[in-house]
Short mmCIF file of C-alpha atoms and ligand atoms in Angstrom, two decimals:
data_model
loop_
_atom_site.label_atom_id
_atom_site.label_comp_id
_atom_site.label_asym_id
_atom_site.label_seq_id
_atom_site.Cartn_x
_atom_site.Cartn_y
_atom_site.Cartn_z
CA MET A 7 -72.76 -38.94 -23.79
CA ASN A 8 -74.85 -37.49 -20.97
CA GLU A 9 -75.08 -33.85 -21.96
CA LEU A 10 -77.44 -30.95 -21.89
CA LEU A 11 -76.73 -27.96 -24.10
CA VAL A 12 -78.35 -24.56 -23.58
CA PHE A 13 -78.53 -22.06 -26.43
CA VAL A 14 -79.99 -18.63 -27.10
CA CYS A 15 -80.93 -16.98 -30.37
CA ASP A 16 -79.86 -13.44 -31.21
CA GLY A 17 -82.60 -12.93 -33.80
CA ALA A 18 -85.50 -14.42 -31.84
CA PRO A 19 -86.69 -14.29 -28.23
CA VAL A 20 -85.87 -17.97 -27.70
CA ARG A 21 -83.91 -19.99 -25.19
CA GLY A 22 -83.44 -23.65 -26.11
CA GLU A 23 -82.05 -26.85 -24.67
CA ILE A 24 -80.93 -30.09 -26.29
CA VAL A 25 -80.32 -33.18 -24.20
CA SER A 26 -78.70 -36.52 -24.96
CA ILE A 27 -78.50 -39.20 -22.26
CA SER A 28 -76.99 -42.66 -22.69
CA THR A 29 -74.93 -44.24 -19.87
CA ALA A 30 -76.89 -42.43 -17.14
CA TRP A 31 -80.11 -43.84 -18.66
CA GLN A 32 -78.56 -47.31 -18.95
CA ALA A 33 -77.66 -47.04 -15.24
CA VAL A 34 -81.38 -46.53 -14.49
CA LEU A 35 -82.45 -49.44 -16.71
CA GLU A 36 -79.89 -52.02 -15.55
CA ARG A 37 -81.37 -51.78 -12.05
CA ARG A 38 -84.91 -52.38 -13.30
CA ASP A 39 -86.92 -54.93 -15.22
CA ASP A 40 -89.72 -52.92 -16.80
CA PRO A 41 -91.57 -54.04 -19.95
CA PRO A 42 -90.58 -52.19 -23.18
CA ALA A 43 -93.66 -49.93 -23.35
CA VAL A 44 -93.05 -48.78 -19.76
CA ARG A 45 -89.31 -48.18 -20.38
CA HIS A 46 -90.21 -45.99 -23.34
CA ILE A 47 -92.55 -43.78 -21.28
CA LEU A 48 -90.10 -43.62 -18.37
CA GLY A 49 -87.26 -42.61 -20.74
CA ASP A 50 -89.30 -39.75 -22.20
CA PHE A 51 -90.12 -38.46 -18.70
CA VAL A 52 -86.44 -38.67 -17.66
CA GLY A 53 -85.58 -36.51 -20.69
CA ALA A 54 -88.37 -34.09 -19.78
CA ALA A 55 -87.20 -33.84 -16.14
CA THR A 56 -83.65 -32.86 -17.16
CA LEU A 57 -84.91 -30.28 -19.69
CA LEU A 58 -87.36 -28.70 -17.23
CA SER A 59 -84.88 -28.75 -14.35
CA ALA A 60 -82.25 -26.96 -16.46
CA SER A 61 -84.80 -24.36 -17.58
CA LEU A 62 -85.50 -23.21 -14.02
CA LYS A 63 -83.52 -20.73 -11.96
CA PHE A 64 -83.89 -22.83 -8.88
CA ASP A 65 -81.75 -24.82 -6.45
CA GLY A 66 -83.48 -28.02 -5.43
CA THR A 67 -85.23 -31.08 -6.84
CA LEU A 68 -87.77 -31.21 -9.66
CA ILE A 69 -90.06 -34.24 -9.32
CA ILE A 70 -92.30 -35.51 -12.12
CA GLN A 71 -94.96 -37.94 -10.95
CA ALA A 72 -97.51 -39.61 -13.18
CA GLN A 73 -100.19 -41.57 -11.39
CA SER A 74 -103.23 -43.52 -12.51
CA LYS A 75 -105.55 -46.43 -11.87
CA GLY A 76 -104.10 -48.04 -15.01
CA PRO A 77 -101.23 -50.53 -15.34
CA ILE A 78 -98.75 -47.78 -14.37
CA GLN A 79 -99.83 -46.95 -10.86
CA LEU A 80 -97.01 -44.49 -10.23
CA LEU A 81 -94.04 -43.21 -12.21
CA VAL A 82 -91.50 -40.94 -10.51
CA VAL A 83 -88.53 -39.07 -11.95
CA GLU A 84 -86.44 -36.82 -9.74
CA CYS A 85 -83.86 -34.42 -11.14
CA LYS A 86 -81.76 -32.13 -8.97
CA SER A 87 -80.48 -28.77 -10.16
CA ASP A 88 -77.02 -30.32 -10.63
CA LEU A 89 -78.75 -32.64 -13.19
CA SER A 90 -78.30 -35.80 -11.12
CA MET A 91 -81.41 -37.92 -11.53
CA ARG A 92 -83.15 -41.13 -10.50
CA ALA A 93 -86.39 -42.77 -11.67
CA THR A 94 -88.80 -45.54 -10.75
CA VAL A 95 -92.12 -47.08 -11.84
CA LYS A 96 -94.69 -49.01 -9.84
CA LEU A 97 -97.00 -51.29 -11.84
CA SER A 98 -100.38 -52.54 -10.70
CA VAL A 99 -100.31 -55.58 -13.02
CA ASP A 100 -97.83 -58.31 -13.87
CA PRO A 101 -95.25 -56.93 -16.38
CA SER A 102 -96.09 -59.80 -18.77
CA GLU A 103 -99.62 -58.39 -19.15
CA ILE A 104 -98.34 -55.17 -20.76
CA ALA A 105 -98.31 -55.19 -24.57
CA PRO A 106 -94.96 -54.19 -26.15
CA HIS A 107 -96.48 -51.17 -27.89
CA ALA A 108 -99.04 -50.14 -25.26
CA SER A 109 -99.67 -46.40 -25.46
CA LEU A 110 -99.30 -43.83 -22.72
CA GLY A 111 -103.09 -43.48 -22.67
CA GLU A 112 -103.56 -47.22 -22.12
CA LEU A 113 -100.92 -47.42 -19.40
CA LEU A 114 -101.50 -44.14 -17.60
CA ASP A 115 -105.04 -43.04 -18.20
CA ALA A 116 -107.39 -45.96 -17.55
CA GLY A 117 -110.86 -44.50 -17.01
CA ASN A 118 -109.48 -40.96 -17.35
CA SER A 119 -107.67 -41.43 -14.04
CA GLY A 120 -104.22 -40.18 -15.16
CA ARG A 121 -102.65 -37.22 -13.40
CA LEU A 122 -99.31 -35.52 -13.92
CA VAL A 123 -97.86 -33.82 -10.86
CA ILE A 124 -94.77 -31.64 -11.04
CA THR A 125 -93.18 -30.62 -7.76
CA LEU A 126 -90.39 -28.12 -7.16
CA ASP A 127 -88.74 -28.84 -3.84
CA PRO A 128 -86.17 -26.12 -3.03
CA SER A 129 -83.10 -27.33 -1.15
CA ASP A 130 -83.51 -24.55 1.43
CA ARG A 131 -87.17 -25.32 2.13
CA GLU A 132 -88.08 -24.74 5.80
CA PRO A 133 -89.64 -27.68 7.66
CA GLY A 134 -93.42 -27.42 7.35
CA GLN A 135 -93.23 -25.18 4.28
CA PRO A 136 -94.95 -27.03 1.39
CA PRO A 137 -93.05 -27.40 -1.90
CA TYR A 138 -94.55 -25.83 -5.05
CA GLN A 139 -96.79 -28.31 -6.85
CA GLY A 140 -98.78 -28.22 -10.10
CA ILE A 141 -101.21 -30.90 -11.31
CA VAL A 142 -102.84 -31.58 -14.69
CA ALA A 143 -105.13 -34.35 -15.86
CA LEU A 144 -103.66 -36.52 -18.62
CA GLN A 145 -106.63 -35.89 -20.92
CA GLU A 146 -107.72 -33.24 -23.34
CA GLN A 147 -111.17 -32.22 -24.51
CA HIS A 148 -111.62 -32.25 -28.29
CA GLY A 149 -115.10 -31.04 -29.26
CA GLY A 150 -116.73 -32.54 -26.19
CA VAL A 151 -114.79 -35.82 -26.47
CA ILE A 152 -112.21 -36.58 -23.78
CA LYS A 153 -109.03 -38.04 -25.22
CA PRO A 154 -105.99 -39.23 -23.27
CA VAL A 155 -102.69 -37.57 -24.15
CA SER A 156 -100.63 -39.77 -26.44
CA SER A 157 -97.07 -39.07 -25.33
CA ALA A 158 -94.95 -37.73 -22.48
CA ALA A 159 -94.12 -34.68 -24.65
CA GLU A 160 -97.83 -33.95 -25.04
CA ALA A 161 -98.39 -34.40 -21.29
CA ILE A 162 -95.57 -31.98 -20.47
CA GLY A 163 -96.84 -29.55 -23.13
CA LEU A 164 -100.29 -29.62 -21.53
CA TYR A 165 -98.76 -29.00 -18.13
CA MET A 166 -96.70 -26.05 -19.37
CA GLN A 167 -99.70 -24.58 -21.16
CA LYS A 168 -101.82 -24.71 -18.00
CA SER A 169 -99.24 -23.62 -15.47
CA GLU A 170 -96.44 -21.67 -17.08
CA GLN A 171 -96.34 -18.11 -18.35
CA LEU A 172 -93.64 -18.86 -20.93
CA GLU A 173 -94.67 -20.58 -24.17
CA THR A 174 -92.80 -23.87 -24.40
CA ARG A 175 -92.38 -26.59 -27.03
CA ILE A 176 -90.83 -29.94 -26.21
CA TRP A 177 -89.77 -32.98 -28.29
CA LEU A 178 -88.74 -36.26 -26.63
CA ALA A 179 -87.47 -39.63 -27.84
CA SER A 180 -86.13 -42.66 -25.99
CA ASN A 181 -85.11 -46.26 -26.57
CA ASP A 182 -83.32 -48.91 -24.50
CA THR A 183 -79.96 -47.13 -24.65
CA HIS A 184 -80.60 -43.45 -25.36
CA ILE A 185 -82.82 -40.52 -24.50
CA GLY A 186 -82.92 -37.36 -26.60
CA GLY A 187 -84.89 -34.17 -26.18
CA LEU A 188 -85.31 -30.62 -27.44
CA LEU A 189 -86.98 -27.76 -25.60
CA LEU A 190 -87.77 -24.31 -26.98
CA GLN A 191 -89.01 -21.55 -24.75
CA ARG A 192 -90.20 -18.09 -25.77
CA MET A 193 -88.52 -15.46 -23.63
CA PRO A 194 -89.86 -11.95 -23.06
CA ASP A 195 -89.43 -9.96 -26.32
CA SER A 196 -87.02 -7.48 -24.79
CA GLY A 197 -84.60 -7.62 -21.94
CA GLY A 198 -81.33 -9.51 -21.68
CA HIS A 199 -79.45 -9.27 -24.96
CA VAL A 200 -82.54 -9.45 -27.18
CA HIS A 201 -84.33 -6.26 -28.19
CA LEU A 202 -86.83 -6.99 -30.92
CA ASP A 203 -89.98 -5.21 -31.94
CA SER A 204 -93.07 -7.31 -31.38
CA GLN A 205 -93.47 -8.30 -35.03
CA ASN A 206 -89.85 -9.46 -35.34
CA ALA A 207 -90.14 -11.28 -32.02
CA ALA A 208 -93.34 -13.09 -33.06
CA GLU A 209 -91.83 -14.02 -36.43
CA GLY A 210 -88.62 -15.19 -34.76
CA TRP A 211 -90.51 -17.46 -32.36
CA ILE A 212 -92.44 -19.02 -35.27
CA ARG A 213 -89.24 -19.40 -37.33
CA ILE A 214 -87.39 -21.22 -34.52
CA GLN A 215 -90.39 -23.50 -33.81
CA THR A 216 -90.63 -24.38 -37.51
CA LEU A 217 -86.95 -25.37 -37.45
CA GLY A 218 -87.53 -27.34 -34.23
CA GLU A 219 -90.38 -29.25 -35.86
CA THR A 220 -87.96 -30.72 -38.40
CA ILE A 221 -86.18 -32.72 -35.67
CA THR A 222 -86.60 -36.49 -36.00
CA ASN A 223 -86.53 -39.17 -33.30
CA GLU A 224 -83.59 -40.71 -35.14
CA GLU A 225 -81.60 -37.48 -34.79
CA LEU A 226 -82.56 -37.04 -31.13
CA LEU A 227 -81.42 -40.60 -30.36
CA THR A 228 -78.17 -40.71 -32.31
CA LEU A 229 -76.62 -37.22 -32.52
CA ALA A 230 -74.70 -35.17 -29.97
CA PRO A 231 -76.47 -31.95 -28.86
CA GLU A 232 -73.84 -29.79 -30.59
CA THR A 233 -74.45 -31.62 -33.89
CA ILE A 234 -78.23 -31.23 -33.59
CA LEU A 235 -77.82 -27.53 -32.86
CA ARG A 236 -75.59 -27.04 -35.92
CA ARG A 237 -77.86 -29.04 -38.24
CA LEU A 238 -81.16 -27.60 -37.11
CA PHE A 239 -80.18 -23.96 -36.79
CA LEU A 240 -77.37 -23.57 -39.35
CA GLU A 241 -79.13 -20.88 -41.37
CA GLU A 242 -80.46 -19.12 -38.26
CA SER A 243 -76.95 -19.14 -36.84
CA THR A 244 -75.39 -17.68 -40.00
CA GLU A 245 -78.04 -15.01 -40.53
CA ASN A 246 -79.02 -13.99 -37.01
CA GLY A 247 -76.70 -15.70 -34.55
CA VAL A 248 -77.22 -18.64 -32.22
CA ARG A 249 -74.98 -18.99 -29.17
CA SER A 250 -74.54 -22.02 -26.93
CA PHE A 251 -73.06 -22.41 -23.46
CA PRO A 252 -70.67 -25.12 -22.21
CA PRO A 253 -72.60 -28.41 -22.03
CA ARG A 254 -73.76 -29.62 -18.61
CA GLN A 255 -73.34 -33.24 -17.49
CA ILE A 256 -76.22 -35.51 -16.46
CA ARG A 257 -75.66 -38.46 -14.13
CA PHE A 258 -77.63 -41.15 -12.36
CA SER A 259 -77.50 -40.83 -8.59
CA CYS A 260 -79.63 -42.27 -5.79
CA ARG A 261 -79.91 -40.66 -2.39
CA CYS A 262 -81.09 -43.72 -0.50
CA SER A 263 -79.26 -44.66 2.72
CA ARG A 264 -79.41 -47.03 5.67
CA ASN A 265 -80.50 -44.10 7.85
CA LYS A 266 -83.50 -43.38 5.60
CA VAL A 267 -84.56 -47.05 5.74
CA ALA A 268 -84.23 -46.88 9.55
CA ASP A 269 -86.60 -43.88 9.50
CA VAL A 270 -89.13 -45.96 7.56
CA LEU A 271 -88.86 -48.75 10.16
CA ARG A 272 -89.48 -46.20 12.94
CA MET A 273 -92.58 -45.02 11.09
CA LEU A 274 -93.81 -48.63 10.81
CA GLY A 275 -93.46 -48.94 14.57
CA GLU A 276 -91.67 -51.41 16.84
CA GLU A 277 -94.59 -53.82 17.07
CA GLU A 278 -94.90 -54.21 13.30
CA VAL A 279 -91.12 -54.62 12.90
CA GLN A 280 -90.98 -57.25 15.68
CA GLY A 281 -93.75 -59.10 13.81
CA ILE A 282 -91.66 -59.16 10.60
CA LEU A 283 -88.58 -60.29 12.57
CA ALA A 284 -90.54 -63.14 14.19
CA GLU A 285 -91.82 -64.25 10.78
CA GLN A 286 -88.79 -63.73 8.56
CA GLY A 287 -85.79 -63.44 10.89
CA ALA A 288 -84.79 -60.05 9.42
CA VAL A 289 -86.30 -57.02 7.72
CA GLU A 290 -85.19 -56.95 4.10
CA THR A 291 -86.00 -54.23 1.63
CA VAL A 292 -84.76 -52.97 -1.71
CA CYS A 293 -84.51 -49.32 -2.80
CA GLU A 294 -87.19 -48.76 -5.44
CA PHE A 295 -84.93 -46.31 -7.36
CA CYS A 296 -81.56 -48.11 -7.43
CA ALA A 297 -82.40 -51.66 -6.25
CA LYS A 298 -79.81 -51.49 -3.47
CA PRO A 299 -80.72 -54.13 -0.85
CA TYR A 300 -80.99 -53.25 2.84
CA ARG A 301 -81.10 -55.86 5.61
CA PHE A 302 -81.85 -55.21 9.29
CA ASP A 303 -81.47 -58.22 11.61
CA ALA A 304 -82.82 -58.38 15.18
CA VAL A 305 -79.80 -56.54 16.63
CA ASP A 306 -80.01 -53.80 13.95
CA CYS A 307 -83.73 -53.34 14.66
CA LEU A 308 -83.09 -53.08 18.39
CA GLN A 309 -80.60 -50.33 17.60
CA VAL A 310 -83.12 -48.54 15.38
CA PHE A 311 -85.71 -48.34 18.14
CA LYS A 312 -83.14 -47.60 20.86
CA THR A 313 -82.29 -44.43 18.91
CA ASP A 314 -85.99 -43.65 18.67
CA LEU A 315 -86.41 -44.03 22.43
CA LEU A 316 -83.46 -41.75 23.04
CA SER A 317 -84.83 -39.03 20.80
CA ASP A 318 -88.31 -39.60 22.27
CA ALA A 319 -86.92 -38.97 25.74
CA THR A 320 -86.11 -35.42 24.75
CA ARG A 321 -89.67 -34.79 23.54
CA PRO A 322 -92.64 -34.11 25.80
CA PRO A 323 -94.47 -37.40 26.53
CA SER A 324 -97.40 -38.07 24.22
CA SER A 325 -100.62 -39.58 25.49
CA GLY A 326 -101.69 -43.09 24.62
CA HIS A 327 -98.25 -44.79 24.90
ZN1 LIG B 21 -81.39 -46.11 -3.93
#
């Protein structure tokens, strides 16, 4: 089950999404060796990335990055508009040093250094045009006291609150085999099929949120989206109408390639690469998202820089070389 279900309510200005990911999540995990507390945070952010990506009218890649000076140095989840995704984590400590139940605050907000960055990179972006990017700190002020956020759902909620016009609620759960999530978004009170007066609209939004709040982690992790929708909104569906669309599929997919690794070698420069060749006999690297190994021996490296020279020849000569 790797499905995302979108639904709309006829009696409330609400658009919702329910996601359930299993084999696509296992495909991420089997390529990695993260400690349990890190897997849990990564899983929640994978769920969030699919929910946010599906909520946007946008063709491109949504990238969630969490960065800190804590044990999790960088966490990246990428989800394309076709709901193909990949994810990685970079730790600054040995995995054995991370406690099994370490919190998001402990792992991602050491010294209030945690940041959440969400980038929308449209597929038709012109070269040189920057992608849209929003950043929030992973802390909240409570009566003058700064507290780190406690979960990925809270971090995403904070982000939405600070950057988005639409009110959004999100629930996330993950374990070693499954990810589940629910997103509720308040749509404009009128327009589309919904025409409600402001009091009915406000009441409807509260009613749907109250129903959403009854969702449990157990349900999110074990039930199909259609079942969750039926259970949670049975009465709403009977009395006011709730309609869902055909479920969308989520899959794991990595976009790494030998050509992209060759580009990285060109950026390192021929001198650096020759140094690695002299020391190790070949340049070996592993994709940080899918763990696919890449090996460039001396002949491959020669080829890499031959191509560079050819493309350089078409450019005006730069000074200093
Ligand atoms: Zn890869």
